[in-house]
Amino acid sequence: MNQHRRDRRGPMGVAVIGCGVISDQYLTTLTAFPDLRVLICADLDEERARAQAERYGVPASGGVTEALGHPDVELVVNLTVPAAHAEVARAAVAAGRHVWNEKPLTGDTDSARELLEAAAATGVRVGGAPDTFLGAGVQTSLRLIRQDAIGAPLSALSLMQTAGPESWHPSPEFLFRAGGGPLFDMGPYYLTALVNVFGPVHRVSAVATRSRERRVIGSGPRAGTDFEVTVPTHVSALLEFGGSRSATAVFSFESPQLRLGFVEITGMDATLVMPDPNHFDGATRIEDGGPSRQEKATGAVAGRGIGVVDMARSIRAGVPHRASGELALHVLDVMEAISTAADASQPVVVESRCQTPEPLPEDWDPYAGTLIP
């Protein structure tokens, strides 16, 4: 067990490893939460790490070795590209640090299981994005479902359709390689929300296609550069849960018709329309055949990193954290099963299971500073 860290008190020391595009969203919030102290930014490009540290008032910067060797770092926030998630997370665990991975948890379920097993043996925890389901929007929907606002949930329809991120992302290549595509890039948001409603997925069927072998960067200094596409860019899946419940999900980078945040949960008595599971806010709508009922979101809307706060507080309290490694592993397992089902043209059983976390209290506040002595 990681005995020398279990009795730590006060705000939790954090290292951010990976200072690319997504790091701005994380550093904006992580440096504002009083229960966390971001101590160092790290990246293979140490100049980029230094620039981010200066921009967000982080006291140190360097490479991965410096981040993992920092004596006051307890938790590593791993924002590297998907292909590096497993390697960096394993190094963090080996150094006795808790680790939060951006999605997907790792590149495949075998490495994800190995990571969780190593963390358990070392006595540290693993958490994983997305944490958008902890935002006020989805949390309000989950509370309403648990309060029987639509009766027992029966089925769901989920759509995520865009023309693709290459039009706005300055370096989109990784989003069209293994670990990317609409399924692995955007699927975690929608699938995590569905698992929070129905519990773990038991079986999937799917079809997947790729319309173009190459795409062109549309913005930034490399605009006009073409690159290879190696993963499906349109995926349609049927998810089967326990109790004969099901969901249909579409993930596409091939649609000029934009459909984002489309998640409808149909119950015995009514249909609940969730806000965008890639956002932290948004109203919930309930349709029961009469006038639409709008429910304003209540809870935390801070942004990416609230799962890290919940994880830090839970570690200190010795209770489970909500955006757990087990939940992230299950979602990865579902996505991998969808890919396998599409390749094999037959249903695939999902072996992993996870606990469905309890919704956050309505008054939960990431800015409260509960760990300050």
Coordinates of N, CA, C and O in Angstrom, one line a residue, residues 201-206 237-240 333-342 346-350:
V201 N -23.3 -1.8 -19.8 CA -23.7 -2.4 -21.1 C -23.4 -3.9 -21.1 O -22.3 -4.3 -20.6
H202 N -24.3 -4.7 -21.5 CA -24.1 -6.2 -21.6 C -23.7 -6.7 -23.0 O -22.9 -7.6 -23.1
R203 N -24.2 -6.1 -24.0 CA -23.9 -6.6 -25.4 C -24.1 -5.4 -26.4 O -24.9 -4.5 -26.2
V204 N -23.3 -5.5 -27.5 CA -23.5 -4.4 -28.5 C -23.5 -5.1 -29.9 O -22.9 -6.1 -30.1
S205 N -24.1 -4.3 -30.8 CA -24.1 -4.6 -32.2 C -23.7 -3.3 -32.9 O -24.1 -2.2 -32.4
A206 N -23.1 -3.3 -34.1 CA -22.7 -2.1 -34.7 C -22.3 -2.2 -36.2 O -22.0 -3.3 -36.6
A237 N -24.5 2.1 -33.4 CA -24.4 1.0 -32.4 C -25.7 0.8 -31.7 O -26.5 1.8 -31.5
L238 N -26.0 -0.4 -31.4 CA -27.1 -0.8 -30.6 C -26.6 -1.4 -29.3 O -25.8 -2.3 -29.3
L239 N -26.9 -0.7 -28.2 CA -26.4 -1.1 -26.8 C -27.5 -1.8 -26.1 O -28.7 -1.4 -26.0
E240 N -27.2 -3.0 -25.5 CA -28.2 -3.7 -24.7 C -27.7 -3.7 -23.2 O -26.5 -4.0 -22.9
D333 N -14.3 -0.5 -22.7 CA -14.6 -1.8 -23.1 C -15.8 -1.8 -24.1 O -15.9 -2.6 -25.1
V334 N -16.8 -1.0 -23.8 CA -18.0 -0.8 -24.7 C -17.5 -0.3 -26.1 O -18.0 -0.9 -27.1
M335 N -16.7 0.7 -26.1 CA -16.2 1.2 -27.4 C -15.4 0.2 -28.2 O -15.6 0.0 -29.4
E336 N -14.6 -0.6 -27.5 CA -13.8 -1.6 -28.1 C -14.8 -2.7 -28.7 O -14.6 -3.2 -29.8
A337 N -15.8 -3.1 -27.9 CA -16.8 -4.0 -28.3 C -17.5 -3.6 -29.5 O -17.8 -4.3 -30.5
I338 N -17.9 -2.3 -29.6 CA -18.5 -1.7 -30.7 C -17.7 -1.8 -32.0 O -18.1 -2.2 -33.1
S339 N -16.4 -1.6 -31.8 CA -15.4 -1.7 -33.0 C -15.4 -3.1 -33.4 O -15.4 -3.4 -34.6
T340 N -15.3 -4.1 -32.5 CA -15.2 -5.5 -32.8 C -16.5 -6.0 -33.5 O -16.5 -6.7 -34.5
A341 N -17.6 -5.5 -32.9 CA -18.9 -5.9 -33.5 C -19.1 -5.4 -35.0 O -19.6 -6.1 -35.8
A342 N -18.6 -4.2 -35.2 CA -18.7 -3.6 -36.6 C -17.8 -4.4 -37.5 O -18.1 -4.7 -38.6
Q346 N -21.3 -9.0 -36.2 CA -22.1 -9.8 -35.3 C -22.0 -9.2 -33.9 O -21.1 -8.4 -33.5
P347 N -23.0 -9.5 -33.0 CA -23.0 -8.9 -31.6 C -21.8 -9.4 -30.8 O -21.3 -10.5 -31.1
V348 N -21.4 -8.5 -29.9 CA -20.3 -8.8 -29.0 C -20.7 -8.6 -27.6 O -21.3 -7.5 -27.2
V349 N -20.4 -9.5 -26.7 CA -20.7 -9.4 -25.3 C -19.7 -8.5 -24.6 O -18.5 -8.7 -24.9
V350 N -20.1 -7.6 -23.8 CA -19.2 -6.8 -23.0 C -19.0 -7.5 -21.6 O -19.9 -7.6 -20.9

